[in-house]
mmCIF file of C-alpha atoms in Angstrom:
data_model
loop_
_atom_site.group_PDB
_atom_site.id
_atom_site.type_symbol
_atom_site.label_atom_id
_atom_site.label_comp_id
_atom_site.label_asym_id
_atom_site.label_seq_id
_atom_site.Cartn_x
_atom_site.Cartn_y
_atom_site.Cartn_z
ATOM 1 C CA MET A 1 107.618 98.517 107.726
ATOM 2 C CA LYS A 2 105.978 99.145 104.386
ATOM 3 C CA PRO A 3 107.592 101.872 102.216
ATOM 4 C CA ASN A 4 105.467 104.853 101.235
ATOM 5 C CA PRO A 5 104.308 105.110 97.616
ATOM 6 C CA LYS A 6 106.802 107.085 95.504
ATOM 7 C CA LEU A 7 106.127 108.173 91.962
ATOM 8 C CA SER A 8 109.888 108.428 91.423
ATOM 9 C CA ILE A 9 110.325 104.617 91.454
ATOM 10 C CA LEU A 10 108.233 104.125 88.322
ATOM 11 C CA PRO A 11 110.561 105.514 85.597
ATOM 12 C CA GLY A 12 113.268 103.072 86.666
ATOM 13 C CA PHE A 13 110.791 100.217 86.778
ATOM 14 C CA LEU A 14 109.665 101.005 83.226
ATOM 15 C CA PHE A 15 113.260 101.120 81.933
ATOM 16 C CA VAL A 16 112.723 97.639 80.491
ATOM 17 C CA PHE A 17 110.742 99.345 77.673
ATOM 18 C CA ASP A 18 113.381 102.018 77.071
ATOM 19 C CA ILE A 19 115.262 102.344 73.816
ATOM 20 C CA ASP A 20 118.538 102.122 75.785
ATOM 21 C CA TYR A 21 117.648 98.825 77.478
ATOM 22 C CA PRO A 22 119.558 95.900 75.924
ATOM 23 C CA HIS A 23 116.811 93.868 74.217
ATOM 24 C CA GLU A 24 117.033 90.810 72.027
ATOM 25 C CA GLY A 25 115.814 91.454 68.478
ATOM 26 C CA ALA A 26 112.527 89.575 68.870
ATOM 27 C CA VAL A 27 111.676 91.410 72.101
ATOM 28 C CA GLU A 28 112.532 94.762 70.576
ATOM 29 C CA GLU A 29 110.309 93.984 67.598
ATOM 30 C CA LEU A 30 107.445 92.906 69.885
ATOM 31 C CA ILE A 31 107.622 96.222 71.746
ATOM 32 C CA CYS A 32 107.948 98.319 68.582
ATOM 33 C CA LEU A 33 105.039 96.632 66.822
ATOM 34 C CA ALA A 34 102.672 96.765 69.803
ATOM 35 C CA ASP A 35 99.947 99.389 69.901
ATOM 36 C CA VAL A 36 100.784 101.022 73.215
ATOM 37 C CA ASN A 37 97.251 102.418 73.390
ATOM 38 C CA ASP A 38 95.543 99.035 73.021
ATOM 39 C CA SER A 39 95.111 97.090 76.259
ATOM 40 C CA SER A 40 95.371 93.644 74.654
ATOM 41 C CA ASP A 41 98.657 94.591 72.943
ATOM 42 C CA LEU A 42 99.947 96.028 76.217
ATOM 43 C CA ILE A 43 99.060 92.873 78.116
ATOM 44 C CA ARG A 44 100.899 90.768 75.550
ATOM 45 C CA VAL A 45 104.009 92.971 75.845
ATOM 46 C CA PHE A 46 103.829 93.120 79.644
ATOM 47 C CA ASP A 47 103.511 89.332 79.843
ATOM 48 C CA ALA A 48 106.490 88.756 77.551
ATOM 49 C CA VAL A 49 108.817 91.527 78.693
ATOM 50 C CA LEU A 50 107.866 92.750 82.154
ATOM 51 C CA LYS A 51 106.597 89.624 83.891
ATOM 52 C CA PRO A 52 109.958 87.763 83.901
ATOM 53 C CA GLU A 53 111.611 90.872 85.342
ATOM 54 C CA PHE A 54 108.893 91.560 87.913
ATOM 55 C CA VAL A 55 108.736 88.033 89.345
ATOM 56 C CA GLY A 56 112.454 88.267 90.100
ATOM 57 C CA TYR A 57 111.918 91.251 92.410
ATOM 58 C CA SER A 58 111.640 90.795 96.150
ATOM 59 C CA GLU A 59 108.167 90.490 97.656
ATOM 60 C CA SER A 60 108.496 93.915 99.278
ATOM 61 C CA ASP A 61 109.591 95.590 96.026
ATOM 62 C CA ARG A 62 106.735 93.986 94.075
ATOM 63 C CA CYS A 63 104.227 95.189 96.665
ATOM 64 C CA TRP A 64 105.796 98.664 96.723
ATOM 65 C CA ILE A 65 105.413 99.040 92.951
ATOM 66 C CA ILE A 66 101.819 97.774 92.991
ATOM 67 C CA ASP A 67 100.913 99.973 95.967
ATOM 68 C CA THR A 68 102.535 103.006 94.329
ATOM 69 C CA ILE A 69 100.638 102.647 91.054
ATOM 70 C CA SER A 70 97.371 101.991 92.910
ATOM 71 C CA TYR A 71 97.909 104.954 95.250
ATOM 72 C CA TYR A 72 98.529 107.417 92.427
ATOM 73 C CA LEU A 73 95.707 106.088 90.260
ATOM 74 C CA GLU A 74 93.312 106.623 93.179
ATOM 75 C CA ARG A 75 94.517 110.219 93.484
ATOM 76 C CA GLY A 76 93.971 111.045 89.815
ATOM 77 C CA GLU A 77 97.629 111.145 88.775
ATOM 78 C CA THR A 78 98.133 111.467 85.003
ATOM 79 C CA PHE A 79 101.630 109.891 85.093
ATOM 80 C CA VAL A 80 102.890 112.421 82.529
ATOM 81 C CA GLU A 81 106.084 112.966 84.556
ATOM 82 C CA VAL A 82 106.737 109.232 84.740
ATOM 83 C CA LEU A 83 106.094 108.477 81.094
ATOM 84 C CA GLU A 84 107.972 111.494 79.731
ATOM 85 C CA LYS A 85 111.161 110.444 81.524
ATOM 86 C CA ARG A 86 111.533 107.385 79.275
ATOM 87 C CA SER A 87 112.346 107.006 75.602
ATOM 88 C CA PHE A 88 110.105 104.033 74.965
ATOM 89 C CA LEU A 89 110.538 101.600 72.086
ATOM 90 C CA PHE A 90 106.812 101.754 71.395
ATOM 91 C CA SER A 91 106.185 103.221 67.935
ATOM 92 C CA ASP A 92 103.346 105.436 69.157
ATOM 93 C CA GLU A 93 103.095 107.915 72.000
ATOM 94 C CA ILE A 94 101.101 106.892 75.050
ATOM 95 C CA VAL A 95 97.827 108.802 74.702
ATOM 96 C CA ASP A 96 96.312 107.892 78.079
ATOM 97 C CA GLY A 97 98.876 107.586 80.861
ATOM 98 C CA ARG A 98 96.241 106.541 83.373
ATOM 99 C CA GLY A 99 94.970 103.833 81.031
ATOM 100 C CA PHE A 100 98.513 102.559 80.504
ATOM 101 C CA MET A 101 99.088 102.436 84.258
ATOM 102 C CA ARG A 102 95.710 100.803 84.894
ATOM 103 C CA VAL A 103 96.589 97.956 82.516
ATOM 104 C CA LEU A 104 100.041 97.746 84.096
ATOM 105 C CA LEU A 105 98.519 97.528 87.580
ATOM 106 C CA GLU A 106 96.116 94.782 86.502
ATOM 107 C CA CYS A 107 98.991 92.752 85.052
ATOM 108 C CA LEU A 108 101.267 93.255 88.055
ATOM 109 C CA SER A 109 98.461 92.305 90.438
ATOM 110 C CA LEU A 110 97.851 89.142 88.416
ATOM 111 C CA TYR A 111 101.563 88.250 88.448
ATOM 112 C CA GLN A 112 101.655 88.827 92.203
ATOM 113 C CA ALA A 113 98.620 86.577 92.711
ATOM 114 C CA GLU A 114 100.247 83.865 90.576
ATOM 115 C CA ILE A 115 103.394 84.051 92.704
ATOM 116 C CA GLY A 116 101.243 83.669 95.827
ATOM 117 C CA LYS A 117 99.554 80.573 94.404
ATOM 118 C CA VAL A 118 102.910 78.981 93.583
ATOM 119 C CA LYS A 119 104.140 79.629 97.130
ATOM 120 C CA ASN A 120 101.082 77.915 98.595
ATOM 121 C CA PHE A 121 101.898 74.605 96.887
#
């Protein structure tokens, strides 16, 4: 049975960008120097930092996260609650929570598709 979308799972998922997460110096610098409000910078950070973490999740957890973000984007969620619960390493504040989550969803969907292609070989 597929779990219902839960906004409460997202702050924990985004902990990898938190100031309290144990990062290597180069990763910390990458996050700090990225423009969190620029999609190309976000994609670069997501690919370097989040992708290795995400691909290690179970299939059901990956789908649950993707479904949750998609569900709340469709319903007009601003994600203020989610994003305010983290002390991100990004130098700037996230101006558009929906934009941030939209880029995140695109990346996660791409990672999920890549995993599916690898399984089919």
